[in-house]
Coordinates of C-alpha atoms and ligand atoms in Angstrom, one line a residue:
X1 CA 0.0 0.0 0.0
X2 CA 1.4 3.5 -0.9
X3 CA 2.1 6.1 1.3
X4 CA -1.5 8.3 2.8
X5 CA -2.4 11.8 1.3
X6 CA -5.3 13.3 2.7
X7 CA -6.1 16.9 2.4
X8 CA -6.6 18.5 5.1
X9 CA -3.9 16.3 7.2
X10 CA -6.0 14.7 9.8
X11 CA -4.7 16.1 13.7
X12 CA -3.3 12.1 14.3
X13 CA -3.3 9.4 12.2
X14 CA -1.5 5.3 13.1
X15 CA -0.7 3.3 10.6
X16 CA -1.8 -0.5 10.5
X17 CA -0.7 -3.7 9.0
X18 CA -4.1 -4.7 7.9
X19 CA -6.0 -3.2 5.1
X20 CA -9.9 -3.0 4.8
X21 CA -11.5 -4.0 1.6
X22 CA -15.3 -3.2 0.6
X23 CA -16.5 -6.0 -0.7
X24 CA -20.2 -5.9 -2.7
X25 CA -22.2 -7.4 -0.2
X26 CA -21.1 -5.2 2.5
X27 CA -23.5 -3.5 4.9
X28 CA -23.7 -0.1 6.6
X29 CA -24.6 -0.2 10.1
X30 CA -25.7 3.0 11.3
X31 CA -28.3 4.8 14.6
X32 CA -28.9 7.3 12.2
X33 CA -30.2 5.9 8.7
X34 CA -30.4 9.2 7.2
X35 CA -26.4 9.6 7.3
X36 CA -25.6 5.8 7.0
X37 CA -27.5 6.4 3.7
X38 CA -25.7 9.6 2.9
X39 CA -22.5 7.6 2.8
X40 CA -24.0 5.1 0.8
X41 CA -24.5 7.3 -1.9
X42 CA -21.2 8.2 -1.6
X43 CA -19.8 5.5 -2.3
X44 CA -22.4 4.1 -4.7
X45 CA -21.6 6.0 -8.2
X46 CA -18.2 4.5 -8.8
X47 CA -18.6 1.1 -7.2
X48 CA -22.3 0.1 -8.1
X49 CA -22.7 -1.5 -5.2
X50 CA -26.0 -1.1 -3.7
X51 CA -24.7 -0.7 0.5
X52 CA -27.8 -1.6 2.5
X53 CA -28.2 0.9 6.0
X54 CA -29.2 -1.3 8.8
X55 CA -30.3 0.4 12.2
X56 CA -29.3 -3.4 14.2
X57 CA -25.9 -4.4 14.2
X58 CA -26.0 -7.8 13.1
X59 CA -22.3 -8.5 13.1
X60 CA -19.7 -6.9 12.2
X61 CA -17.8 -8.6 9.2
X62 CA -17.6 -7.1 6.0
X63 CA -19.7 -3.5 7.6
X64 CA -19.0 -0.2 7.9
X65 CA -20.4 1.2 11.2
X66 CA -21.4 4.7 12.2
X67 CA -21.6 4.8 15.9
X68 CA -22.3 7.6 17.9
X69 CA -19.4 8.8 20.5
X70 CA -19.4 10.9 23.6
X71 CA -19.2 14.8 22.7
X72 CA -16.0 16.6 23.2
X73 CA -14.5 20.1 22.9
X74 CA -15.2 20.0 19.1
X75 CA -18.9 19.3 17.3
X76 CA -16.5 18.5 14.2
X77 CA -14.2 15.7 15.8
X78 CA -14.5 12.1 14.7
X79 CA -12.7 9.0 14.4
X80 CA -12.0 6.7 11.7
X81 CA -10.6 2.9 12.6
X82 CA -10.1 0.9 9.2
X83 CA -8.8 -2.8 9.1
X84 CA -9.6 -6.2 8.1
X85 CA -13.1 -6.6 7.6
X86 CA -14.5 -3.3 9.6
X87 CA -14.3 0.2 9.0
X88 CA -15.8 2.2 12.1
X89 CA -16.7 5.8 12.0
X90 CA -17.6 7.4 15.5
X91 CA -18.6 11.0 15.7
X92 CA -21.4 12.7 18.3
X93 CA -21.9 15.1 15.8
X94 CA -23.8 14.6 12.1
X95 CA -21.0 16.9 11.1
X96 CA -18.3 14.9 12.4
X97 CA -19.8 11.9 10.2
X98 CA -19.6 14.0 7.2
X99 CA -16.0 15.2 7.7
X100 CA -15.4 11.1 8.1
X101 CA -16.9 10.3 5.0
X102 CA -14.5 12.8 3.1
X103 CA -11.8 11.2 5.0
X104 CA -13.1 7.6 3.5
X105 CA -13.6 9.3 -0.3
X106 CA -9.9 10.2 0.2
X107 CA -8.7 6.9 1.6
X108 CA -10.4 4.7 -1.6
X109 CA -8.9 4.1 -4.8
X110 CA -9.4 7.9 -6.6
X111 CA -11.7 5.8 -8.8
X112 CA -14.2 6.2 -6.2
X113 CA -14.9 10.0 -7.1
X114 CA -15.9 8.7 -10.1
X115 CA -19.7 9.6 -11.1
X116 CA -20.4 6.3 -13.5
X117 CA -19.0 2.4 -11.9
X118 CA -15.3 2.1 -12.8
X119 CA -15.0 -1.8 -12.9
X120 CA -12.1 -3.9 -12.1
X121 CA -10.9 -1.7 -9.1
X122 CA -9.9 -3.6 -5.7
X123 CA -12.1 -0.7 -3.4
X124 CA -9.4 -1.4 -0.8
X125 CA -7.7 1.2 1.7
X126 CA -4.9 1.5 4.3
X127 CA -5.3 -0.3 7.6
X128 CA -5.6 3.4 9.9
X129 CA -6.9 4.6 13.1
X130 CA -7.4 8.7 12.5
X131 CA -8.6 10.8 15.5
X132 CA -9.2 14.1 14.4
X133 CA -10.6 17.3 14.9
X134 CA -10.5 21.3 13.0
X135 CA -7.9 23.6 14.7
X136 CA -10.5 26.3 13.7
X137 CA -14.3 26.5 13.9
X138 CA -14.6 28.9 10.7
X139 CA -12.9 27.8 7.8
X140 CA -14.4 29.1 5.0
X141 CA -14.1 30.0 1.5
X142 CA -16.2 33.0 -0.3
X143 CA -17.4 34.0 -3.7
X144 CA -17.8 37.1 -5.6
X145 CA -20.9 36.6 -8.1
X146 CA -21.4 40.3 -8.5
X147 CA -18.4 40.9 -10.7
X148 CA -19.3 37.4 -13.0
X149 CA -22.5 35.6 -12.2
X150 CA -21.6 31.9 -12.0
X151 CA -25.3 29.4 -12.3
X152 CA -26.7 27.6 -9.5
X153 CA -25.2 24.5 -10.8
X154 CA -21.3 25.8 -10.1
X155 CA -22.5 26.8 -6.9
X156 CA -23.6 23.2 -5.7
X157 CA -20.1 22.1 -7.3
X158 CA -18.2 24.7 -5.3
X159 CA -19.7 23.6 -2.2
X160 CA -19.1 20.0 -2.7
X161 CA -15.4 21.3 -3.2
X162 CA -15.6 22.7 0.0
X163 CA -17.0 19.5 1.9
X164 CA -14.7 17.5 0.2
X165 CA -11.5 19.7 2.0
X166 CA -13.9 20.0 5.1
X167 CA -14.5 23.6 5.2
X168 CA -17.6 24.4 6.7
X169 CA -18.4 28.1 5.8
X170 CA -19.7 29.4 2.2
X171 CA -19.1 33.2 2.1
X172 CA -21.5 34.3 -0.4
X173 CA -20.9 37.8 -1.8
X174 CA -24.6 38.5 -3.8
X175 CA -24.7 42.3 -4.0
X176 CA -22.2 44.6 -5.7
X177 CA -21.4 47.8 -7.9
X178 CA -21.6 45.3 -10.9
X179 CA -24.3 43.7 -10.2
X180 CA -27.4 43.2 -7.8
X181 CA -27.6 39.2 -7.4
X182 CA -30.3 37.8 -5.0
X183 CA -34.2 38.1 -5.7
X184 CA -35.5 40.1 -2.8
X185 CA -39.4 40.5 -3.3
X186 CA -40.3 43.9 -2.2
X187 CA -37.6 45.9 -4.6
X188 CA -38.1 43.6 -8.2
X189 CA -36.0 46.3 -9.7
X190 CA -33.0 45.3 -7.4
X191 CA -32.9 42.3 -10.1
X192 CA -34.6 43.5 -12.7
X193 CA -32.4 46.7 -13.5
X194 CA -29.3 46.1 -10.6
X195 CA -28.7 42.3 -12.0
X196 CA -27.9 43.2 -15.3
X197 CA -25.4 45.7 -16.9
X198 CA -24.5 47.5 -20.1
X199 CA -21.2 46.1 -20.7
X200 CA -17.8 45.0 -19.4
X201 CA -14.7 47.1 -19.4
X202 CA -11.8 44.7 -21.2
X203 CA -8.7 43.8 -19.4
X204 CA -7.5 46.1 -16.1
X205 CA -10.1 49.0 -16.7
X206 CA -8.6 49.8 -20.1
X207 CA -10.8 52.8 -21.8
X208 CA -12.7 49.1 -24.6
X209 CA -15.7 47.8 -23.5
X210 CA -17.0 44.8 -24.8
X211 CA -20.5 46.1 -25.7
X212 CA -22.2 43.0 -23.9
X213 CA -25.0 43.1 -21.8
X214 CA -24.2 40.6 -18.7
X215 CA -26.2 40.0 -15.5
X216 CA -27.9 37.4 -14.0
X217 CA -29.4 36.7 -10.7
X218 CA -30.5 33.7 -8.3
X219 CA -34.7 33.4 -7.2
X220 CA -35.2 32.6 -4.0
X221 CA -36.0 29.2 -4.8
X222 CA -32.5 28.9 -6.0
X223 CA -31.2 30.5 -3.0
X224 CA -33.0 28.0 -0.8
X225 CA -32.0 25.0 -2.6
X226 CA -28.3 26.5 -2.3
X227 CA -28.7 26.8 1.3
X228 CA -30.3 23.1 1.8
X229 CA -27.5 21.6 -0.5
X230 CA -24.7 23.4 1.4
X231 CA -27.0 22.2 5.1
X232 CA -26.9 18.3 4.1
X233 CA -23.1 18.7 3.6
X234 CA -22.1 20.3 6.9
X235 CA -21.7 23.7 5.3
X236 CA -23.1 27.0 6.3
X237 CA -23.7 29.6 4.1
X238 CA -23.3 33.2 5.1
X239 CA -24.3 35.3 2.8
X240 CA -23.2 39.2 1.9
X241 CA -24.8 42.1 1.4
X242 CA -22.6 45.1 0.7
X243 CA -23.2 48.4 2.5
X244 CA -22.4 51.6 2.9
X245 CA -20.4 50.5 -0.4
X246 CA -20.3 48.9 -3.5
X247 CA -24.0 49.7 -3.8
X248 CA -24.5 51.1 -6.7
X249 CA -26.6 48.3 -8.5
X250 CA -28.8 48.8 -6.0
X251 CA -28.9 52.3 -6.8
X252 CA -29.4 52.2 -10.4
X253 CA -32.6 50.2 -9.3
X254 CA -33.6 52.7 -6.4
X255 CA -31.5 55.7 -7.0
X256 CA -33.3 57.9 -3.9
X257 CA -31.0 55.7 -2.0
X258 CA -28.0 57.5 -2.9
X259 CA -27.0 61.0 -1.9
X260 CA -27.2 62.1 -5.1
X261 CA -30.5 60.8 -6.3
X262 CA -30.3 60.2 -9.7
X263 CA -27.8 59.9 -12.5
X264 CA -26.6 55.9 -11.5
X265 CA -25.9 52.9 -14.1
X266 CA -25.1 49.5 -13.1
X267 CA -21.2 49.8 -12.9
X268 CA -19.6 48.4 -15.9
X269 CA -15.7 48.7 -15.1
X270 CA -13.6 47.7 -11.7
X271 CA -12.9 49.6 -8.5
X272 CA -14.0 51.4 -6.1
X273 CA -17.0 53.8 -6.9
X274 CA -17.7 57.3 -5.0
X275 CA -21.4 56.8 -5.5
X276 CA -23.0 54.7 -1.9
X277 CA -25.7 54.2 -0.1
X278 CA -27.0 57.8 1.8
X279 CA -26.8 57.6 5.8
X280 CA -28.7 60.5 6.3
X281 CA -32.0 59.5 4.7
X282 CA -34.2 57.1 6.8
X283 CA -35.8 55.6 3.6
X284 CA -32.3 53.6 3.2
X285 CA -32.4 52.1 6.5
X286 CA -35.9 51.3 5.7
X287 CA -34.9 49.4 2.6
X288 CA -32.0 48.0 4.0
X289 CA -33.9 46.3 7.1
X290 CA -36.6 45.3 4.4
X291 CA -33.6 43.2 2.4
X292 CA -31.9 42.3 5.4
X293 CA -35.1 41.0 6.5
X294 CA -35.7 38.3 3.1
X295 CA -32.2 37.9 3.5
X296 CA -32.7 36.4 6.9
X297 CA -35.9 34.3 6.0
X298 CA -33.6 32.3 3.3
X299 CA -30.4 32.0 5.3
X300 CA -30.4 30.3 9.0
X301 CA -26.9 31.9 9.1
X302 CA -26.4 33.0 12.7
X303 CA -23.8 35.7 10.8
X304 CA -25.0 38.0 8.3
X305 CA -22.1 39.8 6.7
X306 CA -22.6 43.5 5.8
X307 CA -19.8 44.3 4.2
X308 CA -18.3 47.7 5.1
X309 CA -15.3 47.9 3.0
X310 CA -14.2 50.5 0.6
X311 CA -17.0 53.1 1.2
X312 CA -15.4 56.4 -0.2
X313 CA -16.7 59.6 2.0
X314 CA -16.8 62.2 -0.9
X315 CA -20.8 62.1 -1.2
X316 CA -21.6 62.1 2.4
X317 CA -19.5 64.9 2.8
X318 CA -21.4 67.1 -0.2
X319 CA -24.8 65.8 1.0
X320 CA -27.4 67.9 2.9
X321 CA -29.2 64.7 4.6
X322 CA -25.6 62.8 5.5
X323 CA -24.5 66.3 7.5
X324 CA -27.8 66.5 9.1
X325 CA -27.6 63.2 10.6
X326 CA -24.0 64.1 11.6
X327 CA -25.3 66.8 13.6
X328 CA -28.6 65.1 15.0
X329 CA -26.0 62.2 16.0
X330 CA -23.4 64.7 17.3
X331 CA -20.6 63.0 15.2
X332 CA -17.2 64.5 14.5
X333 CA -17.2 62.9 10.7
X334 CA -17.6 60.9 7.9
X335 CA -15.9 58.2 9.3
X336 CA -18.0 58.5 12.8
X337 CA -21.3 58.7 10.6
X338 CA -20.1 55.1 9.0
X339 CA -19.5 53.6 12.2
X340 CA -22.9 55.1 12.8
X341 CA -24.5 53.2 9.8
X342 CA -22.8 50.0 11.0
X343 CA -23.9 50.1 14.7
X344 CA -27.6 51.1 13.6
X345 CA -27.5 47.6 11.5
X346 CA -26.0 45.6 14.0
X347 CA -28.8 46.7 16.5
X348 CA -31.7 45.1 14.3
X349 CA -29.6 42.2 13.1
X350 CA -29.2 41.4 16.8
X351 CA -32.4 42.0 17.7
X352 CA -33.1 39.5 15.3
X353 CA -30.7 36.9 17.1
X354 CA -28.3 37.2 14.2
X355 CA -24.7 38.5 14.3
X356 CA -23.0 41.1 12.1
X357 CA -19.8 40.0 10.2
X358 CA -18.5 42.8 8.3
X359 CA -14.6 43.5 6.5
X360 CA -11.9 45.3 8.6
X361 CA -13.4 49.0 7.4
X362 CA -16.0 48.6 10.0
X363 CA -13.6 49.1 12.7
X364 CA -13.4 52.5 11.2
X365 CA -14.9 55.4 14.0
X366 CA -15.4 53.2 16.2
X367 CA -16.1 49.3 16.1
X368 CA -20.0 48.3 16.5
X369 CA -20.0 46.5 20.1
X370 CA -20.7 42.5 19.2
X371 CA -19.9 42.8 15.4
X372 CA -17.3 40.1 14.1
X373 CA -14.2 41.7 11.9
X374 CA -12.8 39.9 9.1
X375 CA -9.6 41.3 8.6
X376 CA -8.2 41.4 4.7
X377 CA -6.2 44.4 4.7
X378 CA -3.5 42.3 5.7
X379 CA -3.9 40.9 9.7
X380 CA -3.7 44.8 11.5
X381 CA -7.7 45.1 11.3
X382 CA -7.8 41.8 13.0
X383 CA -5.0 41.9 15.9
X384 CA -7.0 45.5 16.5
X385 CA -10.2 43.8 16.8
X386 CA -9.2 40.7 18.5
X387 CA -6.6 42.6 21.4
X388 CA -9.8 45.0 22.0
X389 CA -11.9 41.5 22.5
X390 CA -13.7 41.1 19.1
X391 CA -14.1 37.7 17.4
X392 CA -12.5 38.0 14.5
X393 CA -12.1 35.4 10.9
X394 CA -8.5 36.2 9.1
X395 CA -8.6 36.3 5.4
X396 CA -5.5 38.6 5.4
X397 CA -4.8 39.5 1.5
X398 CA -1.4 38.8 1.6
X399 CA -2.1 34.9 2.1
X400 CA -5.7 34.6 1.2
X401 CA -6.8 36.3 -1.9
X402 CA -7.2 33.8 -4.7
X403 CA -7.3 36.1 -7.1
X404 CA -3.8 37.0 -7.3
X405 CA -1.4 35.7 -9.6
X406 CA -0.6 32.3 -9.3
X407 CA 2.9 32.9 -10.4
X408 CA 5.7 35.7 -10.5
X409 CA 5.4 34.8 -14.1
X410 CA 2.6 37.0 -15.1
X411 CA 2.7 36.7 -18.8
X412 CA 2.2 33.1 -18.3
X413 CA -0.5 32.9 -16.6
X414 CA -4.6 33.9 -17.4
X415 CA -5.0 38.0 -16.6
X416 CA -5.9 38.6 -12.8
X417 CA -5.4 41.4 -10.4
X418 CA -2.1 43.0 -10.6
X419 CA -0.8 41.6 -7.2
X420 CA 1.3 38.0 -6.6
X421 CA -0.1 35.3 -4.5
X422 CA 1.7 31.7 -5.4
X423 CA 1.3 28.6 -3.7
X424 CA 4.2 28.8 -1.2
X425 CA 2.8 32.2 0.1
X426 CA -0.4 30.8 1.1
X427 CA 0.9 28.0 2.3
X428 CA 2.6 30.6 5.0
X429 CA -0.5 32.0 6.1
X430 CA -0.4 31.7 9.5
X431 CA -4.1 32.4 10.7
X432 CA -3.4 33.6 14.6
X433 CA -0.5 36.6 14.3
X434 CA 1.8 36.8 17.1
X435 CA 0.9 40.1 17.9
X436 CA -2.5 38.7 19.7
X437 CA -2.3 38.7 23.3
X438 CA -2.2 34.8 24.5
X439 CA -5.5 35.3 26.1
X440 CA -7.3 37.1 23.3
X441 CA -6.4 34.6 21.0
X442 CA -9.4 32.5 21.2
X443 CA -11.2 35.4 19.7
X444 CA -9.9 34.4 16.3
X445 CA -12.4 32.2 15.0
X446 CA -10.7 30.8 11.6
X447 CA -10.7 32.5 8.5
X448 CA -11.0 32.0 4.7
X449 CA -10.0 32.4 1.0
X450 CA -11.6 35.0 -0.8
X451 CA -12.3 34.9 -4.8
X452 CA -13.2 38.1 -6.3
X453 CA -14.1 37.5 -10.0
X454 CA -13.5 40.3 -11.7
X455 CA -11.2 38.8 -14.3
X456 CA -12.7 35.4 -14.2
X457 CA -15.6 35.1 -16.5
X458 CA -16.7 31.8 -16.4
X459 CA -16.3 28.8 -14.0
X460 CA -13.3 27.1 -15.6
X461 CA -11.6 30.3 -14.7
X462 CA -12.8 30.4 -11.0
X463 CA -11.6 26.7 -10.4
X464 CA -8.2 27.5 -11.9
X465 CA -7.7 30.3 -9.8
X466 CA -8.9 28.2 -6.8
X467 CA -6.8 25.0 -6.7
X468 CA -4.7 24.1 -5.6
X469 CA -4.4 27.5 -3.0
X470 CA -7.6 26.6 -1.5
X471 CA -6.5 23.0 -0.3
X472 CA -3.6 24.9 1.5
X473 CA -5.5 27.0 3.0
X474 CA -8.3 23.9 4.0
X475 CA -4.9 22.2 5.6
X476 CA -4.1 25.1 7.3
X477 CA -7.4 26.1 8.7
X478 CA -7.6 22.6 10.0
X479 CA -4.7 21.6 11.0
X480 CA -2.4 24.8 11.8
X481 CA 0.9 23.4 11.4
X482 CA 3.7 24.6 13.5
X483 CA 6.0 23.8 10.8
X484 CA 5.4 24.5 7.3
X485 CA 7.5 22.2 5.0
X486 CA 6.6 23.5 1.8
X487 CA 8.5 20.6 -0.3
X488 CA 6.5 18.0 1.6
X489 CA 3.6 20.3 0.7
X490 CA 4.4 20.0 -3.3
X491 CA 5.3 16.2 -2.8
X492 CA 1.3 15.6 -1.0
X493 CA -0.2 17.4 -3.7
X494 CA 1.2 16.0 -6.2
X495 CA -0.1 12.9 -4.7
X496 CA -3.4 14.4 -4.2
X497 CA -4.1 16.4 -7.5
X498 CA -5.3 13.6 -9.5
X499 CA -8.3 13.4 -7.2
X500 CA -9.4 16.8 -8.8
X501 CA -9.1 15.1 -12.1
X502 CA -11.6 13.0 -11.2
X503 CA -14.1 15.4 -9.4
X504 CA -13.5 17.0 -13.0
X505 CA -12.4 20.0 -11.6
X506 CA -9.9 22.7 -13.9
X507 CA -7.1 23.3 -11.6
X508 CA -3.5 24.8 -12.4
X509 CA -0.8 22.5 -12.4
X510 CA 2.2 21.8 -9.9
X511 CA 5.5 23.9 -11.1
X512 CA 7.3 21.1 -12.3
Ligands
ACM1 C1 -12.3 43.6 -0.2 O1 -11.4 42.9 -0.8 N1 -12.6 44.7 -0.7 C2 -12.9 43.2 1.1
ZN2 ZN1 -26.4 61.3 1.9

């Protein structure tokens, strides 16, 4: 038997002598049918066998067995114990069964990824006794659907990618400048004009546009089937909606919602855009809580991230209803006002049991008391945040943005934003900085890849970007390790890559 690759590396793993083979007639014995019959399907596609889920444990030869264990420190932890004719999966948790049934994907033949039987295969693996449990509770990857829309159909692949590296958290990014992407009932033209635009600028903002309308959105029927297909595989979506900033879809739909009032189109180039949401005029935080209210009815979520980021001050500083509320509020600016905006949120998401997430901006004027920082202008927004007692998820730019280069070699690789991001950086990232006091550290709750899509048009594109730097940051997130051997690294994936052949997944390849 060759050496073991999983991705992530479980916390311990002991070798045995003694291999375990599924043979045809084997059985599933599990308390819980519904997951005894999850893993059957799992394992049904390539093998054609047809595993029967018993509730009575009538022996155990030739029988994979769920059983339930005592709960401990993590609700993700299981074990795994395969040899001779048993494999047993223990877990108090239904998501610690569905990280072990990734771990037995991994440990099969590859073959087993396989969609249609493969014949002929010996559906054998390594004798092994895995305990293991996350390092982090939020390990997460995002997606930017605003800049390209990518079908419901991607979606439900991405987030089996995500179960299959056991990352539990799908950052859903549905609103932006570009484009307005979740149905939301009460405001049809939030879709209707905001989902669409004009054109596309060509290459980094050049002066050519491509003179094709583009848009798209999800319904909330797609939305809920999203969230129910990312629920059975251990994976909770949060979803986005941008505010102060990156707004102005919604305000070519509803343009008293800007300062300005009139005069917005659905942004067609990249950047940051002057044009935002008004804080001075009540209608807006009418509207808002109005989305933010839908929002909540399709995503269980117990964070709601409001973005925050990038919310240029020019218009609230020029606009009659923005000063007012500075004065009525008696705050010395701009940045106050935003920190105003952000509290006045956090109140009715809270009131709603829900929890505000928002990106390291929000800590501008003043953080909002219980809100949740997720620091990508490198890790200062998060030490800030987490020394001053704030939970905080690290998705620090300079190890986490996947849509960097790739390589140092831009000319030879597809165009992307003009900053560098290869393999062996992310494999650095190192997700709790020193500069954390030791008893604040708990505050750090995980963090996350981020994939903004402005240069990546189509899925192909978003995949390539995305492996293999998202299975380095899965190990990571999961695993934390000390040292970080970036040979041994190359040598796993290697391994490993071949797996994504078979989930038919576009990746770039290994430097040779
Ligand atoms: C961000 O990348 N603007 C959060
Ligand atoms: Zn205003």
């Amino acid at each position: 038997m060759t050496d073991i690759t999983l991705f992530p590396q479980p916390a311990r793993l002991e070798r045995s002598g003694e291999t375990f083979s599924l043979p045809p007639d084997a059985r599933i014995i599990a308390h819980d049918r519904a997951l005894g019959e999850i893993l059957a399907n799992y394992l049904r596609p390539a093998t054609g066998f047809a595993l029967p889920v018993d509730a009575a444990n009538n022996g155990e030869t030739n029988a994979i067995i769920l059983e339930a264990a005592t709960a401990g420190d993590s609700p993700e932890a299981y074990s795994l114990v395969a040899g001779g004719t048993t494999l047993r999966l223990r877990a108090a948790d239904r998501r610690g069964f569905l990280h072990a049934f990734q771990t037995v994907r991994q440990l099969l033949p590859r073959q087993i990824l396989s969609r249609e039987v493969v014949t002929g295969v010996d559906w054998t693996m390594p004798g092994v006794a895995i305990d293991d449990e996350p390092a982090f509770g939020w390990r997460g990857m995002h997606l930017d659907v605003g800049r390209h829309f990518f079908p419901l159909d991607f979606i439900k692949k991405f987030i089996d990618l995500l179960a299959f590296y056991k990352l539990n958290t799908f950052h859903w990014h549905l609103t932006e400048d570009q484009g307005w992407r979740i149905e939301i009932k009460k405001y049809p033209l939030l879709t209707e004009i905001g989902g669409y635009r004009a054109e596309t600028v060509i290459g980094h903002n050049s002066d050519e546009y491509d003179g094709q309308p583009y848009g798209g959105f999800y319904t909330q029927g797609e939305i809920r089937e999203a969230v129910a297909y990312a629920a059975e595989r251990g994976i909770t979506i949060v979803p986005e909606i941008e505010m102060p900033g990156h707004a102005v879809a919604a305000l070519a739909a509803y343009p008293h919602l800007g300062c300005r009032g009139e005069g917005y189109q659905v942004r067609t180039k990249w950047g940051i855009a002057e044009d935002i949401f008004c804080a001075g005029k009540d209608e807006v935080f009418d509207f808002l809580e109005d989305v933010l209210d839908e929002t909540l009815g399709l995503f269980p979520s117990e964070y709601i991230h409001i973005g925050g980021d990038e919310a240029p001050k020019a218009r609230w500083e020029q606009c009659l209803a923005c000063q007012a509320r500075i004065q009525a509020e008696g705050l010395a600016d701009e940045h106050e006002l935003q920190s105003w905006f952000i509290r006045r949120i956090e109140n009715w998401l809270n009131a709603g049991g829900r929890r505000l997430v928002g990106w390291d901006e929000i800590l501008e004027g003043g953080l909002a008391p219980n809100a949740t920082v997720m620091s990508w202008r490198g890790s200062e927004g998060g030490i800030a945040a987490a020394n001053a007692g704030h939970d905080v998820v690290m998705t620090p730019n300079t190890y986490c943005y996947l849509d960097y280069y790739q390589s140092l070699d831009r000319d030879s690789e597809p165009l992307a934003i003009p900053s560098d991001l290869p393999l062996q950086q992310v494999w650095d990232y190192v997700v709790i900085p020193p500069q954390i006091d030791k008893e604040k550290r708990h505050h750090i709750l995980g963090g996350q890849g981020n994939i903004w899509t402005e240069y990546m048009p189509n899925s192909d594109h978003v995949e390539y970007m995305m492996f293999p730097r998202a299975i380095a940051i899965a190990d990571v997130l999961w695993h934390h390790p000390q040292e970080r051997d970036y040979a041994a690294l190359v040598e796993r994936l290697r391994a490993h890559l071949p797996s994504l052949d078979a989930l038919g997944v576009n990746y770039r390849a290994l430097d040779s």
